[in-house]
Short mmCIF file of C-alpha atoms in Angstrom, two decimals:
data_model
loop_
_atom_site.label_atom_id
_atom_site.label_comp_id
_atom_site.label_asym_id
_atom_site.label_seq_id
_atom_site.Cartn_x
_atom_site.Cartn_y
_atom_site.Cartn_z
CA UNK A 1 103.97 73.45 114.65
CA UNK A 2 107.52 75.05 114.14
CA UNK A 3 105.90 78.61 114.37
CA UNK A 4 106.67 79.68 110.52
CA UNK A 5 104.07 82.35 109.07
CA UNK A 6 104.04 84.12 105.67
CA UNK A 7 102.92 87.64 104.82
CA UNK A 8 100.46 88.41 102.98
CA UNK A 9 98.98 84.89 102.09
CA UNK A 10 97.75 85.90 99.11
CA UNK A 11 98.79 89.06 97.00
CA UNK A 12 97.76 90.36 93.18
CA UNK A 13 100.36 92.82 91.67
CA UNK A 14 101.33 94.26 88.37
CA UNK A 15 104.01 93.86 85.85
CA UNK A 16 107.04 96.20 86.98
CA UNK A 17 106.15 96.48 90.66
CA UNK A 18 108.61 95.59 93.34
CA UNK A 19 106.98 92.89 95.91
CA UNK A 20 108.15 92.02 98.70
CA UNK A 21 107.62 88.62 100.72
CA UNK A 22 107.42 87.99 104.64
CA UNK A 23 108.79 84.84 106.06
CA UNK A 24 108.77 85.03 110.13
CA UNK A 25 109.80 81.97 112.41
CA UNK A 26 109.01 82.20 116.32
CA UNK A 27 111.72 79.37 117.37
CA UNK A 28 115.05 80.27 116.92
CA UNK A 29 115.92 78.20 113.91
CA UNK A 30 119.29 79.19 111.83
CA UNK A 31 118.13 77.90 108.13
CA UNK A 32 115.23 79.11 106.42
CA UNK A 33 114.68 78.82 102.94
CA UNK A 34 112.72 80.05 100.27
CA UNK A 35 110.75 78.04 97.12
CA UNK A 36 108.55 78.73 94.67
CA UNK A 37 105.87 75.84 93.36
CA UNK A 38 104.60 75.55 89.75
CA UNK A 39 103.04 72.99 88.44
CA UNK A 40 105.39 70.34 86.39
CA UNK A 41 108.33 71.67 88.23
CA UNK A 42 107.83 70.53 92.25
CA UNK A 43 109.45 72.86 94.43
CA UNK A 44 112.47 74.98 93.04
CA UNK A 45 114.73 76.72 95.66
CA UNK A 46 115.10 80.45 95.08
CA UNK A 47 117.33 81.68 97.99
CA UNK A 48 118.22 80.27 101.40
CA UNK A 49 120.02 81.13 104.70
CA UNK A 50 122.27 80.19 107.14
CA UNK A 51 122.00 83.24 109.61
CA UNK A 52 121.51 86.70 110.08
CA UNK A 53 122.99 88.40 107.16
CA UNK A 54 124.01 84.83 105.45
CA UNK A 55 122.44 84.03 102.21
CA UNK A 56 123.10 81.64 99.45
CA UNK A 57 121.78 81.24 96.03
CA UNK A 58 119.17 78.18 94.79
CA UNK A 59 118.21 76.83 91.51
CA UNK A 60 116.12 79.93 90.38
CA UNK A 61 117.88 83.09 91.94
CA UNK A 62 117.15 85.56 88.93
CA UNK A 63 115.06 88.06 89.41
CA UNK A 64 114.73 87.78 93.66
CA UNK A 65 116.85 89.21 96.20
CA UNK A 66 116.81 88.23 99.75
CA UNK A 67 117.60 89.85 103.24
CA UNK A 68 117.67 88.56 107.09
CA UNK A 69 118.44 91.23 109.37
CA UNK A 70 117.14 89.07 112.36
CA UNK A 71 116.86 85.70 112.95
CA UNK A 72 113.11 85.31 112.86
CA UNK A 73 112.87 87.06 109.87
CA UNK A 74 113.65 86.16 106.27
CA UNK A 75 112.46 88.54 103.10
CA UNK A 76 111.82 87.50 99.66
CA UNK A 77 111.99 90.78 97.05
CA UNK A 78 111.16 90.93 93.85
CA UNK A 79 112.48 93.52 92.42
CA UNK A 80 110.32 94.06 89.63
CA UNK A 81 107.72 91.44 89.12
CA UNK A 82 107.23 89.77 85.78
CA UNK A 83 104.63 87.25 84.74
CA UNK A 84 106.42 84.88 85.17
CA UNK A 85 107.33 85.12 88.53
CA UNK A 86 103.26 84.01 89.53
CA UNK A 87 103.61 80.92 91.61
CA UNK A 88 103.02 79.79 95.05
CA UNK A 89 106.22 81.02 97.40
CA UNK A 90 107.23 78.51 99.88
CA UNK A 91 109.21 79.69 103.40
CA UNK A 92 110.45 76.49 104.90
CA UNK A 93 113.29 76.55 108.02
CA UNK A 94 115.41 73.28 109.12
CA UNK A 95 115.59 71.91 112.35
CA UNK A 96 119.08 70.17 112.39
CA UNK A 97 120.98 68.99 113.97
CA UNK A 98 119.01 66.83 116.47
CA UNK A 99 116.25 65.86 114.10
CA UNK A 100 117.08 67.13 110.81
CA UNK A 101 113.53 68.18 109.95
CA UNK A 102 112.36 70.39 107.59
CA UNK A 103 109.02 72.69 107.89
CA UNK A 104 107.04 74.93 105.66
CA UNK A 105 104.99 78.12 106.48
CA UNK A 106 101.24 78.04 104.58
CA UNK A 107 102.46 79.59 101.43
CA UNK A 108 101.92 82.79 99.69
CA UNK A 109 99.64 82.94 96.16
CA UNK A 110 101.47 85.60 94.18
CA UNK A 111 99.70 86.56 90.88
CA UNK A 112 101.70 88.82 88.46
CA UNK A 113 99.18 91.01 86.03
CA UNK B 1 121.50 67.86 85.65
CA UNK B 2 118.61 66.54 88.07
CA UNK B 3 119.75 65.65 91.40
CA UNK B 4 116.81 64.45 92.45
CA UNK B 5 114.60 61.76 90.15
CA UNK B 6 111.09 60.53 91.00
CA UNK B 7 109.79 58.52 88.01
CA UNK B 8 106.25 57.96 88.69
CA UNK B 9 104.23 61.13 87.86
CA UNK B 10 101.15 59.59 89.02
CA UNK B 11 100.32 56.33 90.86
CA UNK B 12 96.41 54.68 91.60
CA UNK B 13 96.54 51.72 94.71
CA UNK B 14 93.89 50.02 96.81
CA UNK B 15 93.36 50.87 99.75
CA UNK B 16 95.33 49.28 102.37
CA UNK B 17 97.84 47.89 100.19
CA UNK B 18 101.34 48.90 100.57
CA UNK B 19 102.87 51.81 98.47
CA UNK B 20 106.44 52.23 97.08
CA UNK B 21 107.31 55.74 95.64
CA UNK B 22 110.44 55.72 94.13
CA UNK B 23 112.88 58.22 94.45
CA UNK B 24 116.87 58.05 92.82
CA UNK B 25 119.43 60.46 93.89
CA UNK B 26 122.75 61.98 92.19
CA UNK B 27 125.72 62.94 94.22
CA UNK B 28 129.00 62.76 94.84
CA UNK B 29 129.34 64.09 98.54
CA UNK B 30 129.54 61.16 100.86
CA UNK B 31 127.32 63.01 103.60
CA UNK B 32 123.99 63.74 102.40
CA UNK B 33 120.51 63.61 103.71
CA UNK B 34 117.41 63.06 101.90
CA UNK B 35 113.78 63.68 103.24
CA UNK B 36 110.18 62.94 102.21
CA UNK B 37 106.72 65.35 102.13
CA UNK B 38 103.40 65.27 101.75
CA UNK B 39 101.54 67.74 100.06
CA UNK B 40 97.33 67.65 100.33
CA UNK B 41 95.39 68.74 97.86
CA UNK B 42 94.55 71.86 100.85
CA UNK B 43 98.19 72.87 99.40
CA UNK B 44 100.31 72.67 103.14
CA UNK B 45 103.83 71.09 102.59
CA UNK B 46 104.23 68.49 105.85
CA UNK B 47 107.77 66.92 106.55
CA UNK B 48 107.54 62.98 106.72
CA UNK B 49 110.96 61.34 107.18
CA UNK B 50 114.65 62.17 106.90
CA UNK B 51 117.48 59.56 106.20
CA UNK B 52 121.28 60.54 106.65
CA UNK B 53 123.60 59.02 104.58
CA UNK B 54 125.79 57.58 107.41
CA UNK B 55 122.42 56.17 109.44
CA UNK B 56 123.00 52.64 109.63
CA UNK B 57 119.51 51.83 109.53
CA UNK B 58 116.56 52.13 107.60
CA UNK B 59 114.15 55.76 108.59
CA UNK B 60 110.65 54.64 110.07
CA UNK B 61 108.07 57.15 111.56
CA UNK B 62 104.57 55.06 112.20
CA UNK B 63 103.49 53.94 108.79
CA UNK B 64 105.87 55.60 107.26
CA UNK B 65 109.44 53.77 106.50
CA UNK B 66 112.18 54.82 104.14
CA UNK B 67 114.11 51.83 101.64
CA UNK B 68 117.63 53.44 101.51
CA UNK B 69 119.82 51.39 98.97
CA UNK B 70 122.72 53.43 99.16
CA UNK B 71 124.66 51.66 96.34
CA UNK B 72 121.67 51.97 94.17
CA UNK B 73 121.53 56.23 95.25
CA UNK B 74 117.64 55.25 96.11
CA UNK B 75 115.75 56.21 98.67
CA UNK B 76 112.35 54.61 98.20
CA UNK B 77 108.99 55.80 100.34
CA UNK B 78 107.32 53.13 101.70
CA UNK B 79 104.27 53.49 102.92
CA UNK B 80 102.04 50.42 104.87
CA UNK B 81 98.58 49.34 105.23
CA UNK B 82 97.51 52.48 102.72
CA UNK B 83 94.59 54.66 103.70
CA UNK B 84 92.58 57.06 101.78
CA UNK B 85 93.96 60.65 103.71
CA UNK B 86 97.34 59.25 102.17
CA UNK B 87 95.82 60.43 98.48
CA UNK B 88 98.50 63.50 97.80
CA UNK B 89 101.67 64.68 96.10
CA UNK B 90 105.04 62.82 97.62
CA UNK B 91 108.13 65.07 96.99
CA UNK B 92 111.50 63.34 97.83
CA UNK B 93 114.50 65.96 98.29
CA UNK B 94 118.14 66.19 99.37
CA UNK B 95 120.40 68.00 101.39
CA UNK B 96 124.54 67.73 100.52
CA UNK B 97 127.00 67.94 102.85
CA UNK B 98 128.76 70.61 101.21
CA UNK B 99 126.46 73.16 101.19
CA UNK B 100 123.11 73.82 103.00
CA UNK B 101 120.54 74.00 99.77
CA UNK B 102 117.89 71.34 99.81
CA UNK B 103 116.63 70.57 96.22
CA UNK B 104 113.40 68.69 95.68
CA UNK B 105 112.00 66.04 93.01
CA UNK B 106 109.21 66.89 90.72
CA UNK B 107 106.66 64.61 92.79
CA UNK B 108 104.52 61.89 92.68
CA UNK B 109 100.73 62.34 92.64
CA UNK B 110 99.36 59.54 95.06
CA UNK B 111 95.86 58.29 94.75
CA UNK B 112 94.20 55.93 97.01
CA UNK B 113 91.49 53.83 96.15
CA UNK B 114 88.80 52.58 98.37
#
């Protein structure tokens, strides 16, 4: 169990609405890394980070913004939510360099009205 | 272009026959890593194996073993003596050296049958 919990778990919203995601990590761990699941496309990285105040672009950046202002915490934004943005949100962190291991929090169900 | 290939969308084996899930690779950074999951139908993404691309050997955790062909940018899931928990989707991703993203395949539905 790496420690990795997502806030809330499940969350309905409308069209237009800024959202904001919770990823929180009790061990330490420098990466974490945020993905969104559809079905047909796997898992599609949105933003990721390296350390406090370090974040990189993924594959599907548009429309989210992302902040770590302390280690155990990494924040997924939506600025304003459209439709298309309802999908399951993955928060995953990496456990290099000794095992190079790679764990996900439970997921969050976003629905976009 | 995808980085990251899995061919089989869906795959049906008896149980406790072996299982090969095939997954192809595109980069040009010699250090890479790639890693296998399991996702359950109860949703939870769980980490299987991870194979560097300098390992010398062949990734094995329990039942669990990883065909690395380097040449061939594959990095096949092999999975013995199948049982029916093993019925889920199999993602296949990689990490580059260069950067820190990890990008995933598109999956492969697994489905055991007894």
């Amino acid at each position: 169990d790496a420690g990795i919990t997502q806030s809330p778990r499940h969350k309905v919203t409308e069209t237009g609405t800024p959202v904001t995601l919770r990823c929180h990590q009790t061990e330490n761990h420098r990466y974490m890394y945020w993905y969104r699941q559809d079905p047909g496309h796997g898992l599609r990285l949105i933003h990721y980070s390296y350390g406090v105040k370090d974040t990189d672009k993924g594959e599907v950046s548009d429309g989210y913004s992302v902040s770590r202002s302390k280690t155990e915490d990494f924040l997924l934004t939506l600025e304003s939510a459209t439709s298309s943005q309802t999908s399951v949100y993955f928060c995953a962190i990496l456990d290099p360099p000794e095992r190079n291991e790679q764990y996900f929090g439970p997921g969050t169900r976003l629905t976009v009205t | 272009a995808q980085k990251i290939t899995q061919t089989q969308p869906g795959m049906f084996v008896q149980e406790k026959e072996a299982v090969t899930l095939d997954c192809t690779y595109d980069t040009s950074d010699p250090s890479y890593g790639l890693f296998w999951y399991k996702q359950p139908s109860s949703g939870e993404m769980i980490f299987l194996i991870y194979q560097g691309s300098y390992d010398q050997q062949n990734a094995t955790e329990g039942r669990y073993s990883l065909n690395f062909q380097k040449a061939r940018k594959s990095a096949n899931l092999v999975i013995s003596a199948s049982q029916l928990g093993d019925s889920a989707m199999y993602f296949c991703a990689m990490r580059e050296g260069r950067d820190d993203k990890i990008i995933f395949g598109k999956g492969t539905r697994l489905h055991i049958l007894p």
